[in-house]
Short mmCIF file of C-alpha atoms in Angstrom, two decimals:
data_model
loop_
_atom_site.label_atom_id
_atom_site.label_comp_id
_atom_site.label_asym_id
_atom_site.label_seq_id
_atom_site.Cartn_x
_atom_site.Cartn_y
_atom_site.Cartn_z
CA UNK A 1 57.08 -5.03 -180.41
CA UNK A 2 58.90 -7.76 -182.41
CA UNK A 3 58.07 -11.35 -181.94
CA UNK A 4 54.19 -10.56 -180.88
CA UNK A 5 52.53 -11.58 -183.89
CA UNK A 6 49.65 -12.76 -181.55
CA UNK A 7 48.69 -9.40 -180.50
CA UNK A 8 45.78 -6.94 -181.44
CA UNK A 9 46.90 -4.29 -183.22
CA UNK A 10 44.70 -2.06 -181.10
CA UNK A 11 42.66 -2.12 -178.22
CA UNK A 12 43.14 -3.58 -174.71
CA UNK A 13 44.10 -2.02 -171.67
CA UNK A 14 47.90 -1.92 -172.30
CA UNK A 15 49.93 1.07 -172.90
CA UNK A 16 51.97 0.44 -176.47
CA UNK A 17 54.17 3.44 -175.47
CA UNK A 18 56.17 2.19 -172.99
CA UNK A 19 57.57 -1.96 -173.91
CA UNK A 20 59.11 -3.74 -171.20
CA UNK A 21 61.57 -6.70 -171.24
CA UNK A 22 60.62 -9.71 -169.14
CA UNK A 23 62.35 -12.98 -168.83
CA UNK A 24 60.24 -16.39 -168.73
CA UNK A 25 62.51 -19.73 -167.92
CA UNK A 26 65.47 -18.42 -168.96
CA UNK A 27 64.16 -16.45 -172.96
CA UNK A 28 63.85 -12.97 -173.01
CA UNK A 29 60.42 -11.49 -174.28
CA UNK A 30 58.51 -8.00 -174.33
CA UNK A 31 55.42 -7.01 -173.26
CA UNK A 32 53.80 -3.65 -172.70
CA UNK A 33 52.74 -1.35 -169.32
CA UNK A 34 49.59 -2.90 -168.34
CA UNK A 35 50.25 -6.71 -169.67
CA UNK A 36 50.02 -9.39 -166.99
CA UNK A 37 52.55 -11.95 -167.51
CA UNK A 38 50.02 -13.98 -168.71
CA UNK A 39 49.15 -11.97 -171.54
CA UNK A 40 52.28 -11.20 -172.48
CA UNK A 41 53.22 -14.77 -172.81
CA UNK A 42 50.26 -15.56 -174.51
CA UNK A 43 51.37 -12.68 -177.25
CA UNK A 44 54.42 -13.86 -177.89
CA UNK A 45 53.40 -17.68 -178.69
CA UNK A 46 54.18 -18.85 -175.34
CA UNK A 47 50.91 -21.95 -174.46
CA UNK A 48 52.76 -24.17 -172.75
CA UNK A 49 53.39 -22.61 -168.99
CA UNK A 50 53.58 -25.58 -166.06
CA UNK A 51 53.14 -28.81 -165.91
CA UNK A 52 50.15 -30.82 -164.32
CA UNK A 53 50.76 -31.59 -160.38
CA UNK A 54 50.25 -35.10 -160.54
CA UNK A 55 51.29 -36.68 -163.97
CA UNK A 56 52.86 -33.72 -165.39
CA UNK A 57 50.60 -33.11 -168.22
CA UNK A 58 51.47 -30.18 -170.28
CA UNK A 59 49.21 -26.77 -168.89
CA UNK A 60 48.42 -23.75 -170.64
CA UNK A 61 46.50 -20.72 -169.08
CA UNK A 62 43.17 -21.43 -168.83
CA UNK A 63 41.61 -17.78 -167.19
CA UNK A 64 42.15 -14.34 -166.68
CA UNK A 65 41.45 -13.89 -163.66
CA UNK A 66 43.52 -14.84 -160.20
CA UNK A 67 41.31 -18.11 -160.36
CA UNK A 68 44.31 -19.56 -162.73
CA UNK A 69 44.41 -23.19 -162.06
CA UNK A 70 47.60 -24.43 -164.34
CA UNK A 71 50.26 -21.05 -164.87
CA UNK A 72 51.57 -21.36 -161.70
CA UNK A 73 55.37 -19.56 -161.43
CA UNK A 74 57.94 -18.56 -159.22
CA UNK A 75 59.31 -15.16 -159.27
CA UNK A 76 62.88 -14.55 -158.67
CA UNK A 77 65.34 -11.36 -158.73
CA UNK A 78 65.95 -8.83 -156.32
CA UNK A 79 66.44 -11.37 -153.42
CA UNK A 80 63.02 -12.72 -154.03
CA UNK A 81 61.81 -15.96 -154.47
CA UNK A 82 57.72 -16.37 -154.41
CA UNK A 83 55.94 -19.80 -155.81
CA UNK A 84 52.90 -20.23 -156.95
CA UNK A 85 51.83 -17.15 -158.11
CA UNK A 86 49.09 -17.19 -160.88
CA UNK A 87 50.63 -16.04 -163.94
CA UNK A 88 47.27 -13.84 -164.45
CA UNK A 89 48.04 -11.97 -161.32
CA UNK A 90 51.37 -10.61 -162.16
CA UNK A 91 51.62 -6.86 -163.93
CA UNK A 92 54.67 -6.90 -165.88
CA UNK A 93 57.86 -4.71 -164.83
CA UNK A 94 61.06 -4.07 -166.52
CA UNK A 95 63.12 -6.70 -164.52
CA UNK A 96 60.82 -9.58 -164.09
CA UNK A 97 62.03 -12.96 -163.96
CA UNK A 98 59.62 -15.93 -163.83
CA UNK A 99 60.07 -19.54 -163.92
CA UNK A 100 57.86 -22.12 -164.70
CA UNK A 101 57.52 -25.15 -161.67
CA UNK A 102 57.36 -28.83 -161.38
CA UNK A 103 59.23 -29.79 -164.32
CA UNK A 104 63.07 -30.61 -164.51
CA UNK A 105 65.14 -30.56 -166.61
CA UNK A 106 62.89 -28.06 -168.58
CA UNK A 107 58.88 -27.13 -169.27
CA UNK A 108 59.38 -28.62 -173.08
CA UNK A 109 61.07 -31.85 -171.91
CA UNK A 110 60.06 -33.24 -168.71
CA UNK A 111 61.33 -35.90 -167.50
CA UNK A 112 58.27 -37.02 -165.44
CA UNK A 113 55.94 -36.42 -168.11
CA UNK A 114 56.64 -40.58 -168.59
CA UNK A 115 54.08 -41.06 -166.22
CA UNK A 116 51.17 -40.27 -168.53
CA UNK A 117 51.73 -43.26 -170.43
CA UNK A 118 50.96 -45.93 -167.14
CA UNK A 119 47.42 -44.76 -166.57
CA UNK A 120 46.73 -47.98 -165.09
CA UNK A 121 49.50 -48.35 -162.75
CA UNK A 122 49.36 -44.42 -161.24
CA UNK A 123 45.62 -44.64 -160.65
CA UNK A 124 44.18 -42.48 -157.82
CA UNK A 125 45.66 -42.98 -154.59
CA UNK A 126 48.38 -45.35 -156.12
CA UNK A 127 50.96 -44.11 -153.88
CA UNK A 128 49.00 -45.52 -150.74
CA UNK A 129 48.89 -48.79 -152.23
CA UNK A 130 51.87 -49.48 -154.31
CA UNK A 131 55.23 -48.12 -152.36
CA UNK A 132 54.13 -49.09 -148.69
CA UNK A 133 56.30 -52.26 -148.90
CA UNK A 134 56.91 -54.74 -146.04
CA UNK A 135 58.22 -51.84 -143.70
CA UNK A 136 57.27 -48.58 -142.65
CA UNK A 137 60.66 -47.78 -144.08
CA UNK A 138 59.60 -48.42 -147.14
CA UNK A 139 57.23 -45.64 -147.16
CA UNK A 140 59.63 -43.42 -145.78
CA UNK A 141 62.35 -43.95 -148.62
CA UNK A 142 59.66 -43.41 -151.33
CA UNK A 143 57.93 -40.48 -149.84
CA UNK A 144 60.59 -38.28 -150.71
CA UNK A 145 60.43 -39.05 -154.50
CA UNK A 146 56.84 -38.85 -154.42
CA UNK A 147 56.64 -35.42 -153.01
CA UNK A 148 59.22 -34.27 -155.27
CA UNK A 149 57.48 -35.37 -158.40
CA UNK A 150 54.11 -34.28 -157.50
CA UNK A 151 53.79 -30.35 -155.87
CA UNK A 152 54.16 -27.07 -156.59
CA UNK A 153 56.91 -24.51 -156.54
CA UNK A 154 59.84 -24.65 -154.31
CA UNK A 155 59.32 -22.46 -150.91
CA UNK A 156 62.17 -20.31 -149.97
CA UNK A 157 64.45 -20.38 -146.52
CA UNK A 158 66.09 -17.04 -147.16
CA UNK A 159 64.55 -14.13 -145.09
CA UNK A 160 62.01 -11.36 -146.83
CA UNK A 161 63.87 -8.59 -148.30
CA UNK A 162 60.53 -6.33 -147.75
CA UNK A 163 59.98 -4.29 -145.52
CA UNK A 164 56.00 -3.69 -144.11
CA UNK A 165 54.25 -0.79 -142.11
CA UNK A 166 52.49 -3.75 -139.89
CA UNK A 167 53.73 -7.12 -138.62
CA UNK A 168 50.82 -9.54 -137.37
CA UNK A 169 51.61 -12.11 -135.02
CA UNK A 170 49.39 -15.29 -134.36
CA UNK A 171 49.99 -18.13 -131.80
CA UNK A 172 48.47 -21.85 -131.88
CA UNK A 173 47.37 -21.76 -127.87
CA UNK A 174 47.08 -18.57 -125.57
CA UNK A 175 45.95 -18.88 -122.26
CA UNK A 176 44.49 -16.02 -120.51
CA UNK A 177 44.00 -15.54 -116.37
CA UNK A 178 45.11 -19.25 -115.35
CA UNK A 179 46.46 -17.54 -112.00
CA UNK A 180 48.48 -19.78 -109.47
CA UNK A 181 47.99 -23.30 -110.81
#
C-alpha cells in the first residue's frame, strides 16, 4: 500500500490481500485486515498520537498490548462516539474514524503544550495551591479550565446505537424484607 514505507515487506499477522482505508484526525491512511490502528499508524509514519494528561507532552505508542498508556482515541461514525480506547485494541475496518484527545486546536500544535515550559510553577498538586483564591468562588471559576486542560476524551450524551442480547442492571442501596417499619 502506498505511503507505508515503514512496513515489513513480509511477515506479521496481517492479510496484504485485502487494504482498508482508515481515517486518523481528519488524514486518510491504509492499513491491512488484521492491523490494529496502532500498527497501522505506526506504518504509515504516524509517532505522535495524544498528548500527555497533565502538561500535554507529546505521546507516542508505547505497547502492543491493551496496557497502552499514551494512544488514547475516540472513535466516531455510525452514531458512535467511544473515548479512551487504546489505540492497540482497535482492529482496523473499512470506515474507521479515530481522533486523537486532549489537544485543541490540533495533535501537532497544541495550544496547552505551553505549560511544559513553567515546570516550576505547575508542580504536583499546583492546582490545590495556586487557584484557591480568597473565595471558594475562586476555585469554582478555575475548576472548569482545569478540568478541561487536563483529562481524557470527551464522554458522549447521545444514546447507544447498539443493540445487546443482555442488559445488567445495578443499584447503589437495595433493601430486602424491612416489613412494616
Amino acid at each position: 500500500m502506498i505511503g507505508q514505507a515503514r512496513r515489513l515487506a513480509a511477515g506479521g499477522r496481517i492479510d496484504r490481500s485485502r487494504p482498508i482505508s482508515f481515517r486518523f484526525d481528519g488524514r486518510t491512511y491504509g492499513g491491512y485486515e488484521g492491523d490494529t490502528l496502532a500498527s497501522a499508524l505506526l506504518s504509515n509514519g504516524v509517532t505522535l498520537v495524544g498528548r500527555s494528561f497533565k502538561y500535554h507532552r507529546p505521546r507516542g505508542i508505547y505497547s502492543a498490548g491493551i496496557e497502552e498508556p499514551n494512544a488514547l482515541v475516540t472513535l466516531r461514525g455510525g452514531g458512535r462516539h467511544e473515548p479512551n480506547v487504546p489505540a492497540t485494541r482497535i482492529e482496523l475496518f473499512d470506515g474507521l474514524e479515530a481522533q486523537s484527545q486532549n489537544r485543541w486546536p490540533s495533535l501537532r500544535h497544541d495550544v496547552m503544550s505551553v505549560v511544559g515550559h513553567f515546570p516550576k510553577a505547575l508542580g504536583a498538586g499546583f492546582y490545590y495551591k495556586t487557584f484557591m483564591g480568597p473565595t471558594r468562588r475562586a476555585w469554582m471559576f478555575y475548576e472548569h479550565f482545569i478540568r478541561k486542560a487536563a483529562g481524557m476524551g470527551d464522554p458522549t450524551f447521545a444514546p447507544d446505537p447498539d443493540r445487546y442480547e443482555k442488559a445488567h442492571a445495578f443499584c447503589d442501596l437495595l433493601v430486602v424484607g424491612g416489613g412494616p417499619a
